[in-house]
Structure formats: structure tokens, C-alpha cells
Amino acid sequence: MPPTSNGQIADALDELGDLYELDGAVIHRVLAYRNAAKVIRDAPVSVAALTREGRVTELAGIGATLEQKIRDLIETGEIPAAVKLRARFPAGLLAITALPGLGPKRARRLFDELGIDSPQALEEAARAQRLRTLRGFGAKFEESVISALEAGGAPDHVSQRTVLDRALAVGEDLLAALRELDGGARVELAGSARRRAESVKDLDIVLDRPELLERVGELELIETASRTSAGAARARTHSGLTVELRAVAPEQFGDLLQHLTGSAAHNAALREWAVRRGLHISEYGVLDDATQQSDTFATEEELYGRLGLPYIEPELRENRGEIEAAIAGALPALVELGDIRGDLHCHTTASDGHATVAEMAQAACDRGYEYLAITDHSASHGFGNDVSPDQLRRQIELVRAADEQLKGIRLLAGSEVNILPDGSLDYDDELLGELDWVIASVHTAFSLSSDAMTARMIAAAEHPRVHALGHLTGRMIERRRPYSLDVDAVLAACARTATLVEINSSPKRRDLNEVHARAAAAAGVGIVINSDAHSPGGLDALRYGIWTARRAWLGPGEIVNTLPWRKFDARRKHA
DNA sequence: GCCGTTTTCGGCCCGACTGTTTTCAGTCG
């Protein structure tokens, strides 16, 4: 079957870009393919469907040539140009370009002049000191090739990314410790951690006190620290995370913070746009062609203001249309943690949680929530944490009794019901009818075919007693790929049946991801942001779901659990 | 290959670092 998912189309264009680069194409042509791949990967609608409708060139960065290549891909499974180029360049050549210090230009010379077509061939040539015979290559290069290959070759396996919660556990403490060293210092997280991405490569920290760079090594969290230049230091935490620190004068803080927050794609697009208006942005300031005057900015608000733009929230800075929206004055008002009125997914000791109903209810009260659904696992969950129908009946009574006692919060008797492989649920309809709230999720048989998994999810959405689908794709960040499944088809079923979808806030899941969450909103599907807490403190995971929603451009109007209970109740499905 | 307040051709972000070179191309973030 030809590749039709956005991810598959994007992968094919990335590969073609790499091949063209090896072929010596002008870099801007290569970048056009990479840009198109990113646009397609981030698109909230099916690009295959757009292509069939003849509308794919509506996407920024897709013109007639790319349209034809995408059409070939989804109709025949191949892009002719890619087939041709693959025959000319061995796969091992692309592996070589992944090594540090080796890009396409140098890899191509190694291939043309020494016949090197794989990392193995490269290592042999380096040990035989044959690389230094090429002009521009020397002994140092041979050494670095050998040590890179000895270190495990492909850097993908070496540079494991860290999931955001682990990175922030260190990063937020680090900020606090640095601020303690100097009460007046501005110290901020930058990079992907500040954009609240799913995972990070390292931590970037910006400060306005150069002298603090000398003292990073004193901090308890830090294993080693060293100065890398006058305004920079690099440290390693005991948890193994690399921290890049940069210091700058207060009047330039905004310039550097904006630069290091990125993303690279956002900055590149912003700078290209600025150049057309005669302005050159760098980490050091904004240079005006007309006056040859360079201005610096203490805050990002002033920097964006100099460009004539409103402030753009870090979560939006991924070059997914935020610059165009800023120019048009059409940036979304993003949802905030304080907008949330209730949490609709948590566990207690009845299944695999660590706290009682009363403890979870109190914790929700403490966070100012107006309602909380208790949703333990269901009858077939296993791991000794299953809840039999009789146990569920007792749990319902327990929740109702606790609801009577606690004032100020409405407790909902719910369940996180397993969706069995055939799409049925593991409680009968009568028992489900006694519940106030049902969220349906997959916890078994992850490897069904895409068609079977899609049918399974649609069946659950069509069930009259199911209010919401939980963690729809099953992915675990940096650990487990999503199930193969037609998300668009499931979202269409949810829209049709008034079934809500969850953004599961567990930092390991964040499922729906930001692309699917944006697609859900575009399809008119109501979204709930839930913690999936297994303890009172677990309720605080909600911020990760909020960040995913913000990265999906969502405002409070698209998040159903920003509504007070009566309005929420009116908005959801009724059997 | 894309795109337009330099609009159908001629541009396409910015700066630091590296290793190899006598002034810079390639790579990286």
C-alpha cells in the first residue's frame, strides 16, 4: 500500500532532500524539500487528502513540483527521482553524513575520490591514513572519524533525548539555585525546554550576570562545569544532562533569550521576513539597513515590538504559521492552567493508584477544581489491578458517599474502560449506565493492523456510553511508537458522535500530541485535558497537557473542561 | 524548489567553530 500518512510523506521528502544534497543540488533546493517535509509533518489535516483534492499547494512551501512528487508517491508508492538517485548513492553514504563533522559535501568527495561508501569503509581508510591524501582532510580528521566510530557510530544512538519532565526537574531547580546566588539576577530557561517540547537534547540557560558563570560548579546539582568562552559555560548535571549557559548584559537579554529559545525554524523564518523589511536579527541585536543602526533589547516583548509584531509565546515558535498569524494580528489566546475547572481521569487504590478517593478529592479541591472524575482501570486490566463489576459497584457507592461529604467539589463516579481488540468494552452497558463518566482506552493488543485498530477506536467512539477516548495513539515519548491507526478517521467518528478526545497529560505520553490535538480541534472534536494522576501530586502533571494544547494553538474555548460542570454536562454525549 | 512592500527572476537568516589553510569552505546550532 502506498504511503499516505503525513509522517510517511514527510519522511520520503526528507530522504529525497538528502539525496539531492549528495547529488550536489543548490542548498536552497534541498532546504525546500526539508521545509516541505516539516510543513507536512506538522500539518493538522491529511496531506494525501489535500493532494487528491488538488489543494496541497495551499500549504506554505509546496509548489507545483512538490505537488507532482507527492502525487506520484501516494499513487504509485514511489517518487521516480528518489528511485533514480538511490541507485547512484549507496545507503551507507547517508550514514556517513550523520557522523559529526561530515556533511554531504565532504562525504561526496570521499565517495568520488576514494570510493568510500559506508562507515566501515571510512574507518578502514582512516586507519590506513588514506584520508589525509585528500586536499582539505588531515590527520585530525582521521582521528575524529576513528573515535566517532568507536564511540558507537550513528550519533542517534548516542545522543538520547531526555523527556521534558526529567529535564525540568533539573532545570527548574537549577534556575532557583542560580537566582539564589544573586537575588537580582535574571535567569531564564531557553531552548526546547522553554518551548515545552516533548523532549530535549540539553538545557539552555540565559543569565544577565557573567560572573555567575564562574560559580556554576559550586551548585549541588552540577557534576562538572567549565567555561567555554567569555560569555558561556557548559556543565553536566549528576543526572547526565548537558547544560549550556550563556551570559549577556541586561540590555541585550531579550536578544539572546529569543535567539536561544528558537526554534531554529522559527528564527530562520522570522529573520527571512525581517530581511525583506530591511532588518537583520541576530543574538546581538537588530541591525537596520536604512540607518546602519543596531538596537538591542532587554526583553523579547520589545524585540518583537521592534519588528512590528506582538509577542509570540514560546510554545508557538515552531514555524507552524505563527509569524504569519502575528503579522495578521491573529495569534490565538492560548489556554492556561488556571482555565481548567476539573480533571476527568485519575486513579485510586481501587486499581493501580496510590491514594484513596478522599485523598484524590481533597487534592483536586486544593487545586481549585470544581469537579473530579475517579476513573480506575476496568475488569480486564490485569497486573492485579483489575476492577471487577462488583468492585466497581462498591466503588461507585464509595465515590457517591465521598461526594456527599465533600463540599466545594463534584466527584464523578467513572471508569477508564478497556477497549477490547474487537472494539467492545469490558463492562456491560447496564453497569456503564450507572457511571457518571466513561473514558475508553486501549491497554492491550497494540500491534493490530491499522485498519483493525482504526475500526476498534471508531467502535468505542460510537458506543453511546463512552464520553471520551483516552490516550488515543498509545505512544510513549522516546520509548514506544504510536499504534498504527488512521487518526483522521477516528476524529471524524468522534465529531459525528460527540465523543470527546483526551490530551493525556502524563509527561511520558502527552497523547494526543500537538499535531493531532490541532487536528482534533480543526475537526470540531471537543478536547479534555486530563492528568491521569495515580497520586495526589500526579494531578500537577496537568501542566504538560496544557503545554501540549498550547503548542497545538488551542484556546480555552476548545478545551471542554474549562467549562463549569453544568455547561460541561450539556456539551458531552448523552446516551 | 519556492516565492513576492526588490513580484515571474533573483534572491533565499545569522554567527561561531573547526581544520585546514594563508583567506576559507564546510559544518553546526
Coordinates of C-alpha atoms (C1' of nucleotides) in Angstrom, one line a residue:
Chain A
M1 CA 0.0 0.0 0.0
P2 CA 1.5 3.4 -0.9
P3 CA 2.5 5.7 1.9
T4 CA -0.3 8.1 2.7
S5 CA 0.2 9.3 6.3
N6 CA 1.7 12.8 6.7
G7 CA 4.7 11.3 8.5
Q8 CA 5.4 8.9 5.7
I9 CA 5.1 11.6 3.0
A10 CA 7.4 13.8 5.1
D11 CA 10.0 11.0 5.5
A12 CA 10.0 10.5 1.7
L13 CA 10.7 14.2 1.0
D14 CA 13.4 14.3 3.7
E15 CA 15.1 11.4 2.1
L16 CA 14.8 13.0 -1.4
G17 CA 16.3 16.2 0.0
D18 CA 19.3 14.2 1.4
L19 CA 19.8 12.5 -1.9
Y20 CA 19.6 15.8 -3.9
E21 CA 22.2 17.2 -1.4
L22 CA 24.5 14.3 -2.1
D23 CA 23.9 14.9 -5.8
G24 CA 25.2 18.5 -5.4
A25 CA 21.9 20.4 -5.8
V26 CA 22.0 24.0 -4.7
I27 CA 21.3 24.1 -1.0
H28 CA 18.1 26.1 -1.3
R29 CA 16.6 23.4 -3.4
V30 CA 17.5 20.9 -0.7
L31 CA 16.1 23.2 2.0
A32 CA 12.9 23.5 0.1
Y33 CA 12.4 19.7 0.4
R34 CA 13.3 19.8 4.1
N35 CA 10.9 22.7 4.7
A36 CA 8.1 20.9 2.8
A37 CA 8.7 17.8 4.9
K38 CA 8.4 19.8 8.1
V39 CA 5.2 21.5 6.9
I40 CA 3.7 18.2 6.0
R41 CA 4.7 16.5 9.3
D42 CA 3.1 19.4 11.3
A43 CA 0.0 19.7 9.1
P44 CA -3.2 19.2 11.1
V45 CA -5.0 17.7 8.0
S46 CA -4.3 14.8 5.8
V47 CA -1.9 15.9 3.1
A48 CA -2.8 12.9 0.9
A49 CA -6.4 14.0 1.0
L50 CA -5.4 17.6 0.2
T51 CA -3.4 16.3 -2.7
R52 CA -6.3 14.3 -4.1
E53 CA -8.5 17.4 -3.8
G54 CA -5.8 19.4 -5.8
R55 CA -5.4 21.8 -2.8
V56 CA -1.9 20.7 -1.5
T57 CA -0.2 23.9 -2.9
E58 CA -2.3 25.8 -0.3
L59 CA 0.3 24.7 2.2
A60 CA 3.2 27.2 2.5
G61 CA 6.3 25.9 0.8
I62 CA 4.5 23.4 -1.5
G63 CA 4.5 24.3 -5.2
A64 CA 3.7 22.6 -8.5
T65 CA 6.9 20.4 -8.5
L66 CA 6.4 19.1 -5.0
E67 CA 2.7 18.6 -5.7
Q68 CA 3.6 16.2 -8.5
K69 CA 6.1 14.3 -6.4
I70 CA 3.6 13.9 -3.6
R71 CA 1.0 12.7 -6.1
D72 CA 3.4 10.1 -7.5
L73 CA 4.2 9.0 -4.0
I74 CA 0.6 8.4 -2.9
E75 CA -0.5 6.9 -6.2
T76 CA 2.4 4.6 -7.0
G77 CA 4.3 4.4 -3.7
E78 CA 7.5 5.9 -5.2
I79 CA 8.9 9.2 -6.4
P80 CA 10.8 8.5 -9.6
A81 CA 13.6 10.9 -8.8
A82 CA 14.3 9.1 -5.5
V83 CA 14.4 5.7 -7.2
K84 CA 17.0 7.1 -9.7
L85 CA 19.2 8.7 -7.0
R86 CA 19.1 5.7 -4.7
A87 CA 20.7 3.7 -7.4
R88 CA 23.5 6.1 -7.7
F89 CA 24.3 6.6 -4.0
P90 CA 24.6 3.7 -1.6
A91 CA 22.7 3.8 1.6
G92 CA 25.9 3.7 3.6
L93 CA 26.8 7.1 2.2
L94 CA 23.9 8.7 4.0
A95 CA 25.0 7.0 7.3
I96 CA 28.4 8.7 6.8
T97 CA 26.8 12.2 6.6
A98 CA 25.3 11.5 10.1
L99 CA 28.8 11.5 11.6
P100 CA 30.0 14.7 13.3
G101 CA 32.0 17.0 11.1
L102 CA 30.9 15.1 8.0
G103 CA 28.3 16.7 5.8
P104 CA 27.2 15.9 2.3
K105 CA 29.9 17.8 0.6
R106 CA 32.8 16.0 2.3
A107 CA 31.1 12.7 2.2
R108 CA 30.6 13.0 -1.5
R109 CA 34.3 13.7 -2.0
L110 CA 35.2 10.7 0.0
F111 CA 32.9 8.6 -2.2
D112 CA 34.1 10.1 -5.5
E113 CA 37.8 10.2 -4.8
L114 CA 38.3 7.2 -2.5
G115 CA 35.3 5.0 -3.2
I116 CA 34.2 5.2 0.4
D117 CA 30.5 4.1 0.6
S118 CA 29.9 3.0 4.2
P119 CA 31.1 3.8 7.8
Q120 CA 33.1 0.6 7.7
A121 CA 35.0 1.6 4.6
L122 CA 35.6 5.0 6.1
E123 CA 37.1 3.6 9.3
E124 CA 39.4 1.3 7.3
A125 CA 40.6 4.2 5.2
A126 CA 41.1 6.4 8.3
R127 CA 43.2 3.7 10.0
A128 CA 45.3 3.2 6.8
Q129 CA 45.9 7.0 6.8
R130 CA 44.4 7.3 3.3
L131 CA 42.0 10.2 4.2
R132 CA 44.9 12.7 4.6
T133 CA 45.8 12.2 0.9
L134 CA 42.7 14.3 0.0
R135 CA 43.1 18.1 -0.1
G136 CA 41.3 19.6 2.9
F137 CA 41.4 16.4 5.0
G138 CA 44.2 15.9 7.6
A139 CA 45.4 13.7 10.5
K140 CA 43.0 15.3 13.0
F141 CA 40.1 14.4 10.8
E142 CA 41.2 10.7 10.7
E143 CA 41.5 10.7 14.5
S144 CA 38.0 12.2 14.9
V145 CA 36.5 9.7 12.4
I146 CA 38.0 6.7 14.3
S147 CA 36.9 8.0 17.7
A148 CA 33.4 8.8 16.5
L149 CA 33.0 5.3 15.0
E150 CA 34.5 3.7 18.1
A151 CA 32.0 5.7 20.3
G152 CA 29.2 3.8 18.6
G153 CA 28.9 5.2 15.1
A154 CA 25.5 6.6 14.5
P155 CA 25.1 9.6 16.8
D156 CA 21.4 8.9 17.0
H157 CA 22.0 6.2 19.5
V158 CA 24.5 8.2 21.5
S159 CA 22.5 11.4 21.9
Q160 CA 19.4 10.1 23.7
R161 CA 16.9 12.9 24.2
T162 CA 15.5 13.5 27.7
V163 CA 11.8 13.6 28.3
L164 CA 10.7 17.1 29.4
D165 CA 9.7 16.2 33.0
R166 CA 13.1 14.8 33.8
A167 CA 14.8 17.9 32.2
L168 CA 12.5 20.3 34.0
A169 CA 13.1 18.6 37.4
V170 CA 16.7 19.5 37.0
G171 CA 16.2 22.8 35.0
E172 CA 13.8 24.4 37.4
D173 CA 16.0 23.6 40.4
L174 CA 19.0 24.9 38.6
L175 CA 17.2 28.2 37.9
A176 CA 16.3 28.6 41.5
A177 CA 19.8 27.8 42.7
L178 CA 21.3 30.4 40.3
R179 CA 18.8 33.0 41.4
E180 CA 19.8 32.2 45.0
L181 CA 23.4 33.0 44.1
D182 CA 22.4 36.5 43.1
G183 CA 18.9 37.7 44.1
G184 CA 18.8 40.4 41.4
A185 CA 19.9 38.2 38.5
R186 CA 17.6 37.4 35.6
V187 CA 17.9 33.7 34.9
E188 CA 15.7 32.0 32.3
L189 CA 15.4 28.7 30.6
A190 CA 15.7 28.9 26.8
G191 CA 15.7 26.2 24.1
S192 CA 13.2 23.4 23.6
A193 CA 12.6 23.2 27.4
R194 CA 11.2 26.7 27.3
R195 CA 9.1 25.9 24.3
R196 CA 7.8 22.9 26.3
A197 CA 8.7 20.4 23.7
E198 CA 8.2 16.7 24.4
S199 CA 11.8 16.0 25.0
V200 CA 15.1 17.9 25.0
K201 CA 18.7 17.3 23.9
D202 CA 20.1 19.6 26.6
L203 CA 19.2 22.6 28.8
D204 CA 19.9 26.1 27.7
I205 CA 20.0 28.8 30.4
V206 CA 20.4 32.6 29.8
L207 CA 21.5 34.9 32.5
D208 CA 22.4 38.6 32.9
R209 CA 25.3 38.1 35.3
P210 CA 28.5 36.9 33.6
E211 CA 30.2 36.4 37.0
L212 CA 27.7 33.7 37.8
L213 CA 29.2 31.5 35.1
E214 CA 32.2 31.1 37.3
R215 CA 30.1 29.7 40.1
V216 CA 28.1 27.1 38.3
G217 CA 30.4 24.4 39.5
E218 CA 29.5 25.2 43.1
L219 CA 25.9 24.1 42.7
E220 CA 24.8 20.8 44.2
L221 CA 23.1 19.6 41.0
I222 CA 26.3 20.0 38.9
E223 CA 28.8 17.3 38.4
T224 CA 31.3 19.2 36.2
A225 CA 31.4 22.7 34.8
S226 CA 33.8 24.6 32.5
R227 CA 33.9 27.9 30.8
T228 CA 33.7 27.6 27.0
S229 CA 34.2 31.3 26.1
A230 CA 33.9 34.7 27.7
G231 CA 30.1 34.7 27.9
A232 CA 29.5 30.9 28.0
A233 CA 29.8 27.9 30.2
R234 CA 29.0 24.2 29.8
A235 CA 28.0 22.0 32.7
R236 CA 26.9 18.4 33.3
T237 CA 24.4 17.5 35.9
H238 CA 24.6 14.4 38.1
S239 CA 21.6 13.1 36.1
G240 CA 23.8 13.3 33.0
L241 CA 22.1 16.2 31.3
T242 CA 24.3 18.8 29.5
V243 CA 23.6 22.4 30.4
E244 CA 24.7 25.3 28.1
L245 CA 24.8 28.6 29.9
R246 CA 25.1 32.0 28.3
A247 CA 25.5 35.3 30.0
V248 CA 24.8 38.7 28.4
A249 CA 24.4 42.3 29.6
P250 CA 20.8 43.1 30.8
E251 CA 20.2 45.4 27.9
Q252 CA 20.8 42.5 25.4
F253 CA 19.0 39.9 27.4
G254 CA 15.9 39.8 25.1
D255 CA 18.0 39.3 22.0
L256 CA 19.9 36.3 23.4
L257 CA 16.9 34.8 25.1
Q258 CA 14.9 35.0 21.8
H259 CA 17.8 33.6 19.8
L260 CA 18.4 30.6 22.2
T261 CA 14.7 29.9 22.6
G262 CA 14.4 29.2 18.9
S263 CA 13.2 27.1 17.4
A264 CA 15.8 27.2 14.6
A265 CA 12.9 27.1 12.1
H266 CA 11.1 30.0 13.8
N267 CA 14.2 32.1 13.9
A268 CA 15.1 31.4 10.3
A269 CA 11.6 32.3 9.1
L270 CA 11.5 35.4 11.3
R271 CA 14.8 36.6 10.0
E272 CA 13.9 36.0 6.4
W273 CA 10.8 38.0 6.9
A274 CA 12.7 40.8 8.7
V275 CA 15.3 40.9 5.9
R276 CA 12.6 41.8 3.4
R277 CA 11.8 44.8 5.7
G278 CA 15.5 45.8 5.8
L279 CA 16.2 44.4 9.3
H280 CA 18.8 41.9 10.3
I281 CA 18.2 39.9 13.5
S282 CA 20.9 38.2 15.4
E283 CA 21.5 37.2 19.0
Y284 CA 23.3 40.5 19.4
G285 CA 20.6 42.9 18.2
V286 CA 18.6 44.2 15.3
L287 CA 20.5 46.0 12.5
D288 CA 18.5 48.4 10.4
D289 CA 19.7 48.7 6.8
A290 CA 18.4 52.2 6.4
T291 CA 20.2 53.7 9.4
Q292 CA 23.0 51.2 9.8
Q293 CA 21.9 51.5 13.5
S294 CA 21.9 48.4 15.7
D295 CA 19.4 48.2 18.5
T296 CA 19.5 45.8 21.5
F297 CA 16.5 44.8 23.7
A298 CA 16.2 43.9 27.3
T299 CA 13.0 41.9 26.7
E300 CA 11.6 39.7 24.0
E301 CA 8.4 41.9 24.0
E302 CA 10.5 44.9 22.9
L303 CA 12.4 42.8 20.3
Y304 CA 9.2 41.5 18.7
G305 CA 7.8 45.0 19.0
R306 CA 10.7 46.5 17.1
L307 CA 9.7 44.1 14.3
G308 CA 6.2 45.4 14.4
L309 CA 4.9 42.1 15.9
P310 CA 3.1 41.2 19.0
Y311 CA 4.8 38.9 21.5
I312 CA 4.8 35.3 20.3
E313 CA 4.5 32.7 23.1
P314 CA 7.5 30.2 23.1
E315 CA 5.2 27.2 22.7
L316 CA 4.2 28.7 19.3
R317 CA 7.7 29.2 18.0
E318 CA 7.9 26.2 15.6
N319 CA 7.3 27.9 12.3
R320 CA 3.9 26.5 12.0
G321 CA 2.3 29.7 10.8
E322 CA 2.8 31.8 14.0
I323 CA 4.7 34.5 12.1
E324 CA 2.0 34.9 9.5
A325 CA -0.6 34.9 12.3
A326 CA 1.4 37.5 14.3
I327 CA 1.7 39.8 11.2
A328 CA -2.1 39.4 10.7
G329 CA -2.8 40.1 14.3
A330 CA -4.4 36.7 14.5
L331 CA -2.4 34.9 17.2
P332 CA -4.5 32.6 19.3
A333 CA -5.2 33.4 23.0
L334 CA -3.8 30.2 24.5
V335 CA -5.3 28.1 27.2
E336 CA -3.7 28.4 30.7
L337 CA -3.6 26.1 33.7
G338 CA -5.9 28.4 35.6
D339 CA -8.7 28.0 33.0
I340 CA -9.1 24.3 33.9
R341 CA -12.2 23.6 36.1
G342 CA -11.9 19.9 36.5
D343 CA -9.9 16.7 35.9
L344 CA -11.6 13.7 34.3
H345 CA -9.0 11.0 34.6
C346 CA -7.4 9.7 37.7
H347 CA -6.8 6.5 39.6
T348 CA -7.1 5.4 43.2
T349 CA -6.1 2.3 45.2
A350 CA -9.1 0.6 43.7
S351 CA -6.8 -0.1 40.7
D352 CA -3.2 1.0 40.4
G353 CA -3.3 4.4 42.1
H354 CA -1.6 5.1 45.4
A355 CA -4.2 7.2 47.2
T356 CA -7.8 6.9 48.3
V357 CA -10.8 8.5 46.7
A358 CA -11.0 11.0 49.6
E359 CA -7.3 11.9 49.2
M360 CA -7.6 12.5 45.5
A361 CA -10.7 14.5 46.0
Q362 CA -9.0 16.7 48.6
A363 CA -6.0 17.2 46.3
A364 CA -8.4 18.3 43.5
C365 CA -10.1 20.7 45.9
D366 CA -6.7 22.1 46.9
R367 CA -6.1 22.9 43.2
G368 CA -9.4 24.8 43.0
Y369 CA -11.1 22.3 40.7
E370 CA -14.9 22.2 40.6
Y371 CA -15.1 18.5 39.6
L372 CA -13.0 15.4 39.5
A373 CA -13.8 12.0 37.8
I374 CA -12.5 8.9 39.6
T375 CA -11.6 6.6 36.7
D376 CA -9.9 3.4 37.8
H377 CA -9.0 0.7 35.4
S378 CA -11.6 -1.8 34.4
A379 CA -12.4 -5.6 34.6
S380 CA -9.7 -6.9 32.2
H381 CA -6.8 -4.6 33.2
G382 CA -4.6 -7.3 34.7
F383 CA -1.4 -6.7 36.8
G384 CA -3.6 -7.4 39.8
N385 CA -5.2 -4.0 39.3
D386 CA -8.4 -5.1 37.6
V387 CA -11.7 -3.8 39.0
S388 CA -14.5 -6.5 38.8
P389 CA -18.1 -5.4 38.1
D390 CA -18.9 -6.0 41.8
Q391 CA -15.9 -4.0 42.9
L392 CA -16.9 -1.2 40.5
R393 CA -20.4 -1.1 42.1
R394 CA -18.9 -0.7 45.5
Q395 CA -16.5 2.0 44.2
I396 CA -19.5 3.9 42.8
E397 CA -21.1 3.9 46.2
L398 CA -17.8 5.0 47.8
V399 CA -17.5 7.9 45.4
R400 CA -21.1 9.0 45.9
A401 CA -20.6 8.9 49.7
A402 CA -17.4 10.9 49.4
D403 CA -19.2 13.4 47.1
E404 CA -21.9 13.8 49.8
Q405 CA -19.3 14.6 52.4
L406 CA -17.0 16.9 50.5
K407 CA -18.3 20.4 49.8
G408 CA -17.0 22.5 47.0
I409 CA -16.2 19.8 44.5
R410 CA -18.3 17.4 42.5
L411 CA -17.0 13.9 42.4
L412 CA -17.9 11.8 39.3
A413 CA -18.1 8.0 39.5
G414 CA -16.2 6.9 36.4
S415 CA -14.0 4.3 34.9
E416 CA -11.2 4.1 32.4
V417 CA -12.7 1.2 30.4
N418 CA -10.5 -1.1 28.3
I419 CA -11.3 -1.1 24.6
L420 CA -11.0 -4.8 23.7
P421 CA -9.4 -5.8 20.3
D422 CA -12.8 -6.1 18.7
G423 CA -13.9 -2.6 19.8
S424 CA -16.2 -3.8 22.6
L425 CA -15.8 -2.7 26.2
D426 CA -15.1 -4.9 29.3
Y427 CA -18.2 -3.8 31.3
D428 CA -21.8 -4.4 30.2
D429 CA -23.9 -1.5 29.1
E430 CA -26.1 -1.7 32.2
L431 CA -23.1 -1.2 34.6
L432 CA -21.7 1.5 32.3
G433 CA -25.1 3.2 32.6
E434 CA -24.6 3.6 36.3
L435 CA -21.4 5.6 35.8
D436 CA -21.3 9.4 35.5
W437 CA -18.3 9.4 33.3
V438 CA -16.6 6.8 31.0
I439 CA -13.3 7.2 29.3
A440 CA -12.3 4.4 27.0
S441 CA -8.7 3.5 26.3
V442 CA -6.5 0.7 24.7
H443 CA -4.2 -1.1 27.0
T444 CA -3.7 -4.4 25.1
A445 CA -3.1 -5.8 21.6
F446 CA -1.1 -2.8 20.4
S447 CA 0.0 -4.4 17.2
L448 CA -3.2 -4.8 15.3
S449 CA -3.3 -3.7 11.7
S450 CA -4.0 0.0 11.1
D451 CA -7.5 -0.9 9.7
A452 CA -8.3 -3.1 12.7
M453 CA -7.0 -0.5 15.2
T454 CA -9.0 2.2 13.5
A455 CA -12.2 0.1 13.5
R456 CA -11.6 -0.7 17.2
M457 CA -11.4 3.0 18.1
I458 CA -14.3 4.0 16.0
A459 CA -16.4 1.3 17.6
A460 CA -15.5 2.8 21.0
A461 CA -16.4 6.3 19.9
E462 CA -19.7 5.1 18.6
H463 CA -20.6 3.4 21.9
P464 CA -23.4 5.6 23.4
R465 CA -21.9 5.3 27.0
V466 CA -18.4 6.4 26.1
H467 CA -17.8 10.1 26.8
A468 CA -14.2 10.3 25.8
L469 CA -11.3 8.4 24.2
G470 CA -8.1 8.2 26.4
H471 CA -4.5 8.5 25.2
L472 CA -5.6 7.8 21.6
T473 CA -2.3 6.7 20.0
G474 CA -0.6 4.9 22.9
R475 CA 2.8 6.4 22.2
M476 CA 5.4 6.8 25.0
I477 CA 7.7 9.6 24.3
E478 CA 11.2 8.4 23.3
R479 CA 10.1 4.8 24.1
R480 CA 7.2 3.5 22.2
R481 CA 5.8 4.4 18.8
P482 CA 2.1 5.2 18.4
Y483 CA -0.1 2.3 17.3
S484 CA -0.7 2.3 13.6
L485 CA -4.0 3.9 13.2
D486 CA -5.9 6.4 11.0
V487 CA -6.3 9.3 13.4
D488 CA -8.3 11.4 11.0
A489 CA -10.9 8.7 10.6
V490 CA -11.2 8.3 14.4
L491 CA -11.5 12.0 14.8
A492 CA -14.2 12.1 12.2
A493 CA -16.1 9.4 14.2
C494 CA -15.7 11.5 17.4
A495 CA -17.0 14.6 15.7
R496 CA -20.0 12.6 14.4
T497 CA -20.8 11.1 17.8
A498 CA -20.0 14.0 20.1
T499 CA -17.3 11.9 21.7
L500 CA -14.6 13.9 23.3
V501 CA -10.9 13.1 23.0
E502 CA -8.3 13.4 25.8
I503 CA -5.0 15.1 25.9
N504 CA -3.4 12.8 28.4
S505 CA -1.0 15.0 30.4
S506 CA 1.3 12.3 31.7
P507 CA 4.7 13.7 30.5
K508 CA 5.6 10.3 29.2
R509 CA 2.5 10.3 26.9
R510 CA 1.2 13.8 26.0
D511 CA -1.2 11.9 23.8
L512 CA -2.9 13.4 21.7
N513 CA 0.3 15.1 20.6
E514 CA 0.2 18.7 19.5
V515 CA -0.3 17.9 15.8
H516 CA -3.2 15.6 16.4
A517 CA -4.7 17.9 19.1
R518 CA -4.7 20.7 16.5
A519 CA -6.3 18.3 14.0
A520 CA -9.0 17.3 16.6
A521 CA -9.9 21.0 17.1
A522 CA -10.0 21.6 13.4
A523 CA -12.3 18.6 13.0
G524 CA -14.7 20.1 15.6
V525 CA -13.9 17.5 18.3
G526 CA -14.1 18.6 21.9
I527 CA -10.9 18.1 23.8
V528 CA -10.4 17.4 27.5
I529 CA -7.0 17.8 29.2
N530 CA -6.6 15.2 31.9
S531 CA -3.8 14.3 34.4
D532 CA -4.2 10.5 34.5
A533 CA -2.9 11.0 38.1
H534 CA -2.1 8.0 40.2
S535 CA -1.4 10.0 43.3
P536 CA -2.4 13.5 44.7
G537 CA 0.8 15.0 43.3
G538 CA 0.1 13.4 40.0
L539 CA -2.6 16.0 39.4
D540 CA 0.1 18.5 38.8
A541 CA 1.1 16.7 35.6
L542 CA -1.8 18.7 34.0
R543 CA 0.7 21.4 33.0
Y544 CA 2.2 19.1 30.5
G545 CA -1.2 18.6 28.8
I546 CA -1.7 22.4 28.9
W547 CA 1.6 22.8 27.2
T548 CA 0.7 20.3 24.5
A549 CA -2.6 22.2 24.0
R550 CA -0.7 25.5 23.7
R551 CA 1.7 24.0 21.2
A552 CA -1.4 22.9 19.3
W553 CA -2.6 26.6 19.3
L554 CA -5.6 25.8 21.5
G555 CA -7.6 28.3 23.5
P556 CA -9.9 27.8 26.4
G557 CA -12.9 27.6 24.0
E558 CA -11.6 24.4 22.5
I559 CA -10.9 22.7 25.9
V560 CA -14.2 21.4 27.3
N561 CA -13.0 21.0 30.9
T562 CA -12.5 24.8 31.1
L563 CA -16.4 24.8 31.4
P564 CA -18.2 24.8 34.7
W565 CA -19.8 21.4 35.3
R566 CA -23.4 22.3 34.1
K567 CA -22.1 23.5 30.8
F568 CA -19.6 20.6 30.5
D569 CA -22.5 18.2 31.1
A570 CA -24.6 19.9 28.4
R571 CA -21.7 19.7 26.0
R572 CA -20.9 16.0 26.3
K573 CA -22.6 13.0 24.8
H574 CA -25.9 11.7 26.4
A575 CA -27.0 8.1 25.8
Chain B
dG1 C1' 12.2 24.4 -5.3
dC2 C1' 9.6 28.3 -3.5
dC3 C1' 8.0 32.9 -3.6
dG4 C1' 6.8 38.3 -4.0
dT5 C1' 6.0 46.1 0.1
dT6 C1' 13.2 44.3 -4.6
dT7 C1' 6.6 40.3 -7.6
dT8 C1' 7.7 35.9 -12.7
dC9 C1' 13.7 36.4 -11.7
dG10 C1' 16.9 36.6 -8.3
dG11 C1' 17.1 36.1 -4.2
dC12 C1' 16.6 32.7 -0.2
dC13 C1' 19.0 34.0 8.5
dC14 C1' 23.0 34.6 11.3
dG15 C1' 27.2 33.8 13.6
dA16 C1' 30.6 30.5 15.8
dC17 C1' 33.7 27.0 15.3
dT18 C1' 36.9 23.6 13.1
dG19 C1' 40.6 22.0 10.5
dT20 C1' 42.8 23.1 7.1
dT21 C1' 44.6 26.7 5.3
dT22 C1' 47.5 31.5 4.1
dT23 C1' 41.8 33.6 3.3
dC24 C1' 38.1 29.9 3.7
dA25 C1' 34.6 26.1 2.9
dG26 C1' 32.0 23.1 5.4
dT27 C1' 29.5 22.1 9.4
dC28 C1' 26.7 23.1 13.3
dG29 C1' 23.2 25.2 16.4

